[in-house]
């Protein structure tokens, strides 16, 4: 069981989640009604995926277009008025704050199609869990993808912190402490490239959390309504490798 799921603060989160779940149920109806157009909600007028596997295929196909330099033609102003009435993204992406990582471009998707949760180091904390619960319970997201990237500065800072037995200044220790489990796990295998191994492990651990954190995400996963996945983005080539 993951440390985050068993932390004392989860008790408080679950208490809040109980109230949130009721609120979500009430909020879902008007939101879905307002976004009834969402069967063709994307910037490209593409039908919204109805299963996790269809959502995954759409991401895979989109990245292939991006790598090939053949993105779909899109007028991002088109559909603006429709998007003002609601949203129905088909996937949630947990991405790093790195300015070179732009999920909408990486997966060749338009406005309103991806729900993005960003933090340096692409890990899921309490706020990230709440955001993902909202995305799934209210907006109907079918897939959560945790997307890491090559040469991640947050992961490297964590490795340096562990090796030097020091902590960075300010609020940076909160990032380091969140990524530590992945680095420790990678160190056990004694890899030749610790940064790459720790980055891979980080997305895997957080993808597991995205599917097992209760009550909302785990219940939807158990019902087959939600899947999570881990992937790494190569900034140089643009290719996303699913782990």
Short mmCIF file of C-alpha atoms in Angstrom, two decimals:
data_model
loop_
_atom_site.label_atom_id
_atom_site.label_comp_id
_atom_site.label_asym_id
_atom_site.label_seq_id
_atom_site.Cartn_x
_atom_site.Cartn_y
_atom_site.Cartn_z
CA UNK A 1 0.00 0.00 0.00
CA UNK A 2 1.42 3.40 -0.92
CA UNK A 3 2.62 5.71 1.83
CA UNK A 4 0.46 8.54 0.54
CA UNK A 5 -2.69 6.43 0.74
CA UNK A 6 -1.95 5.44 4.35
CA UNK A 7 -0.90 8.88 5.62
CA UNK A 8 -2.80 10.43 8.55
CA UNK A 9 -4.03 13.24 6.32
CA UNK A 10 -5.95 10.74 4.21
CA UNK A 11 -8.44 10.39 7.05
CA UNK A 12 -9.22 14.06 6.76
CA UNK A 13 -9.27 13.83 2.98
CA UNK A 14 -11.72 10.93 3.09
CA UNK A 15 -13.96 12.89 5.43
CA UNK A 16 -13.88 15.78 3.01
CA UNK A 17 -14.29 13.38 0.10
CA UNK A 18 -17.54 12.15 1.60
CA UNK A 19 -18.90 15.67 1.43
CA UNK A 20 -17.21 16.21 -1.91
CA UNK A 21 -18.77 13.08 -3.34
CA UNK A 22 -22.23 14.31 -2.42
CA UNK A 23 -21.44 17.69 -3.88
CA UNK A 24 -20.03 16.08 -6.99
CA UNK A 25 -23.18 14.07 -7.46
CA UNK A 26 -25.27 17.24 -7.28
CA UNK A 27 -22.84 19.18 -9.44
CA UNK A 28 -22.45 16.48 -12.05
CA UNK A 29 -25.95 16.80 -13.50
CA UNK A 30 -25.78 20.47 -14.46
CA UNK A 31 -22.19 20.17 -15.60
CA UNK A 32 -22.93 17.22 -17.84
CA UNK A 33 -26.10 18.90 -19.09
CA UNK A 34 -24.16 22.03 -19.88
CA UNK A 35 -21.57 20.00 -21.72
CA UNK A 36 -23.97 17.79 -23.64
CA UNK A 37 -22.27 19.06 -26.76
CA UNK A 38 -19.16 17.23 -25.58
CA UNK A 39 -19.79 14.22 -27.80
CA UNK A 40 -18.06 16.52 -30.26
CA UNK A 41 -16.44 18.76 -27.68
CA UNK A 42 -12.89 18.83 -28.91
CA UNK A 43 -11.24 21.48 -30.96
CA UNK A 44 -11.31 19.03 -33.85
CA UNK A 45 -14.91 17.88 -33.50
CA UNK A 46 -13.75 14.34 -32.70
CA UNK A 47 -16.17 12.07 -30.84
CA UNK A 48 -15.32 11.79 -27.16
CA UNK A 49 -13.89 8.34 -26.25
CA UNK A 50 -16.31 6.30 -24.16
CA UNK A 51 -13.84 3.74 -22.74
CA UNK A 52 -10.39 4.00 -21.14
CA UNK A 53 -8.85 2.02 -24.02
CA UNK A 54 -10.33 4.38 -26.60
CA UNK A 55 -8.93 7.32 -24.65
CA UNK A 56 -5.49 5.71 -24.62
CA UNK A 57 -5.61 5.08 -28.37
CA UNK A 58 -6.43 8.71 -28.97
CA UNK A 59 -3.37 9.80 -26.99
CA UNK A 60 -1.13 7.29 -28.78
CA UNK A 61 -2.38 8.37 -32.21
CA UNK A 62 -2.01 12.02 -31.31
CA UNK A 63 1.58 11.61 -30.21
CA UNK A 64 2.37 9.74 -33.43
CA UNK A 65 1.10 12.72 -35.41
CA UNK A 66 3.15 15.09 -33.26
CA UNK A 67 6.35 13.10 -33.73
CA UNK A 68 5.75 12.90 -37.49
CA UNK A 69 5.15 16.64 -37.67
CA UNK A 70 1.64 16.08 -39.05
CA UNK A 71 -0.74 17.62 -36.52
CA UNK A 72 -4.42 17.90 -37.29
CA UNK A 73 -5.56 21.18 -38.74
CA UNK A 74 -7.24 23.18 -35.98
CA UNK A 75 -8.72 26.60 -35.53
CA UNK A 76 -8.55 27.00 -31.77
CA UNK A 77 -11.12 29.77 -31.88
CA UNK A 78 -13.65 27.33 -33.32
CA UNK A 79 -15.93 25.93 -30.66
CA UNK A 80 -15.02 28.68 -28.19
CA UNK A 81 -18.66 29.54 -27.47
CA UNK A 82 -19.52 25.88 -26.95
CA UNK A 83 -16.62 25.42 -24.56
CA UNK A 84 -17.88 28.37 -22.55
CA UNK A 85 -20.95 26.32 -21.60
CA UNK A 86 -19.07 23.28 -20.23
CA UNK A 87 -16.32 20.76 -20.71
CA UNK A 88 -15.84 17.04 -21.07
CA UNK A 89 -12.14 16.18 -21.39
CA UNK A 90 -11.48 12.53 -22.21
CA UNK A 91 -8.20 12.13 -20.31
CA UNK A 92 -6.36 13.68 -17.37
CA UNK A 93 -2.61 14.23 -17.67
CA UNK A 94 -0.41 14.57 -14.60
CA UNK A 95 2.55 16.43 -16.08
CA UNK A 96 5.69 18.18 -14.96
CA UNK A 97 5.68 21.99 -14.83
CA UNK A 98 8.68 22.01 -17.19
CA UNK A 99 7.97 24.65 -19.84
CA UNK A 100 9.10 22.27 -22.59
CA UNK A 101 6.36 19.77 -21.79
CA UNK A 102 3.03 20.84 -23.32
CA UNK A 103 0.55 17.94 -23.18
CA UNK A 104 -1.89 19.44 -25.69
CA UNK A 105 0.92 19.66 -28.25
CA UNK A 106 2.56 16.36 -27.30
CA UNK A 107 -0.72 14.50 -27.87
CA UNK A 108 -2.04 16.80 -30.63
CA UNK A 109 -5.25 17.64 -28.82
CA UNK A 110 -7.29 20.81 -28.85
CA UNK A 111 -8.82 22.96 -26.12
CA UNK A 112 -11.27 21.18 -23.84
CA UNK A 113 -9.90 17.70 -24.54
CA UNK A 114 -7.31 17.22 -21.78
CA UNK A 115 -7.56 17.94 -18.06
CA UNK A 116 -4.05 18.90 -16.92
CA UNK A 117 -2.62 18.62 -13.39
CA UNK A 118 0.91 20.06 -13.31
CA UNK A 119 3.61 20.14 -10.66
CA UNK A 120 7.40 20.00 -10.87
CA UNK A 121 8.25 16.30 -10.73
CA UNK A 122 4.82 15.11 -11.97
CA UNK A 123 3.75 13.49 -8.69
CA UNK A 124 0.28 13.34 -7.15
CA UNK A 125 -0.29 15.00 -3.78
CA UNK A 126 -3.54 15.72 -1.90
CA UNK A 127 -4.44 18.58 -4.19
CA UNK A 128 -3.65 16.47 -7.23
CA UNK A 129 -5.88 13.67 -5.95
CA UNK A 130 -8.73 16.10 -5.41
CA UNK A 131 -8.28 17.48 -8.92
CA UNK A 132 -8.30 13.99 -10.43
CA UNK A 133 -11.37 13.03 -8.41
CA UNK A 134 -13.14 16.07 -9.83
CA UNK A 135 -12.02 15.18 -13.34
CA UNK A 136 -13.34 11.63 -13.10
CA UNK A 137 -16.47 12.02 -10.97
CA UNK A 138 -17.77 15.26 -12.49
CA UNK A 139 -16.19 15.58 -15.91
CA UNK A 140 -16.22 11.90 -16.82
CA UNK A 141 -12.53 11.42 -17.55
CA UNK A 142 -11.78 7.79 -18.46
CA UNK A 143 -7.97 7.78 -18.36
CA UNK A 144 -5.30 9.26 -16.09
CA UNK A 145 -1.81 9.41 -17.58
CA UNK A 146 1.19 10.31 -15.43
CA UNK A 147 3.67 11.83 -17.86
CA UNK A 148 7.33 12.21 -16.90
CA UNK A 149 10.09 13.47 -19.14
CA UNK A 150 13.79 13.02 -19.80
CA UNK A 151 16.30 14.99 -17.71
CA UNK A 152 13.76 16.07 -15.12
CA UNK A 153 15.28 18.71 -12.83
CA UNK A 154 13.02 17.83 -9.90
CA UNK A 155 14.07 14.18 -9.98
CA UNK A 156 17.74 15.16 -10.32
CA UNK A 157 17.40 17.53 -7.36
CA UNK A 158 16.00 14.66 -5.30
CA UNK A 159 18.89 12.39 -6.25
CA UNK A 160 21.37 15.11 -5.30
CA UNK A 161 19.59 15.71 -2.01
CA UNK A 162 19.77 12.04 -1.10
CA UNK A 163 23.39 11.63 -2.12
CA UNK A 164 24.53 14.79 -0.32
CA UNK A 165 22.20 14.25 2.65
CA UNK A 166 20.98 17.84 2.38
CA UNK A 167 17.73 19.61 1.64
CA UNK A 168 17.25 22.49 -0.80
CA UNK A 169 16.05 25.87 0.51
CA UNK A 170 12.56 27.31 0.75
CA UNK A 171 9.61 25.05 -0.06
CA UNK A 172 11.63 22.82 -2.37
CA UNK A 173 11.93 20.03 0.24
CA UNK A 174 8.24 19.26 -0.33
CA UNK A 175 9.06 18.31 -3.93
CA UNK A 176 12.11 16.31 -2.91
CA UNK A 177 10.23 14.39 -0.24
CA UNK A 178 7.45 13.51 -2.66
CA UNK A 179 9.90 12.06 -5.18
CA UNK A 180 12.18 10.27 -2.66
CA UNK A 181 10.30 6.92 -2.76
CA UNK A 182 10.89 6.61 -6.50
CA UNK A 183 14.60 7.38 -6.17
CA UNK A 184 15.06 4.88 -3.33
CA UNK A 185 13.22 2.24 -5.35
CA UNK A 186 15.44 2.91 -8.38
CA UNK A 187 18.61 2.79 -6.28
CA UNK A 188 17.83 -0.78 -5.23
CA UNK A 189 18.35 -1.98 -8.79
CA UNK A 190 21.71 -0.16 -9.05
CA UNK A 191 21.02 1.24 -12.53
CA UNK A 192 23.69 2.70 -14.76
CA UNK A 193 21.49 5.76 -15.29
CA UNK A 194 19.88 6.59 -11.95
CA UNK A 195 18.09 9.67 -13.26
CA UNK A 196 16.32 7.72 -16.00
CA UNK A 197 15.50 4.82 -13.67
CA UNK A 198 14.16 7.11 -10.93
CA UNK A 199 12.09 9.08 -13.45
CA UNK A 200 10.53 5.85 -14.74
CA UNK A 201 9.84 4.65 -11.21
CA UNK A 202 8.29 7.99 -10.28
CA UNK A 203 5.65 7.84 -13.01
CA UNK A 204 4.91 4.19 -12.25
CA UNK A 205 4.35 4.81 -8.54
CA UNK A 206 2.09 7.77 -9.21
CA UNK A 207 0.13 5.96 -11.91
CA UNK A 208 -0.54 3.21 -9.38
CA UNK A 209 -1.72 5.79 -6.86
CA UNK A 210 -4.04 7.33 -9.46
CA UNK A 211 -5.88 4.02 -9.72
CA UNK A 212 -5.81 2.83 -6.11
CA UNK A 213 -6.50 5.97 -4.04
CA UNK A 214 -9.93 5.70 -2.47
CA UNK A 215 -12.69 6.27 -2.43
CA UNK A 216 -13.47 7.85 -5.78
CA UNK A 217 -10.61 6.78 -8.08
CA UNK A 218 -10.33 3.21 -6.78
CA UNK A 219 -14.07 2.63 -7.07
CA UNK A 220 -14.21 3.86 -10.65
CA UNK A 221 -11.16 1.76 -11.54
CA UNK A 222 -12.75 -1.33 -10.00
CA UNK A 223 -15.88 -0.72 -12.06
CA UNK A 224 -13.82 -0.53 -15.27
CA UNK A 225 -14.68 3.13 -15.75
CA UNK A 226 -11.13 4.39 -15.23
CA UNK A 227 -7.59 3.33 -16.04
CA UNK A 228 -4.24 4.89 -15.25
CA UNK A 229 -0.97 4.66 -17.14
CA UNK A 230 2.63 5.82 -16.89
CA UNK A 231 4.69 7.30 -19.70
CA UNK A 232 7.92 9.18 -20.41
CA UNK A 233 8.31 12.02 -22.88
CA UNK A 234 11.53 12.53 -24.81
CA UNK A 235 11.92 16.28 -25.22
CA UNK A 236 14.35 15.89 -28.11
CA UNK A 237 12.28 13.57 -30.29
CA UNK A 238 8.79 14.36 -29.04
CA UNK A 239 8.05 10.66 -28.60
CA UNK A 240 6.07 9.37 -25.64
CA UNK A 241 7.00 5.89 -24.41
CA UNK A 242 4.33 4.11 -22.40
CA UNK A 243 5.72 2.07 -19.52
#
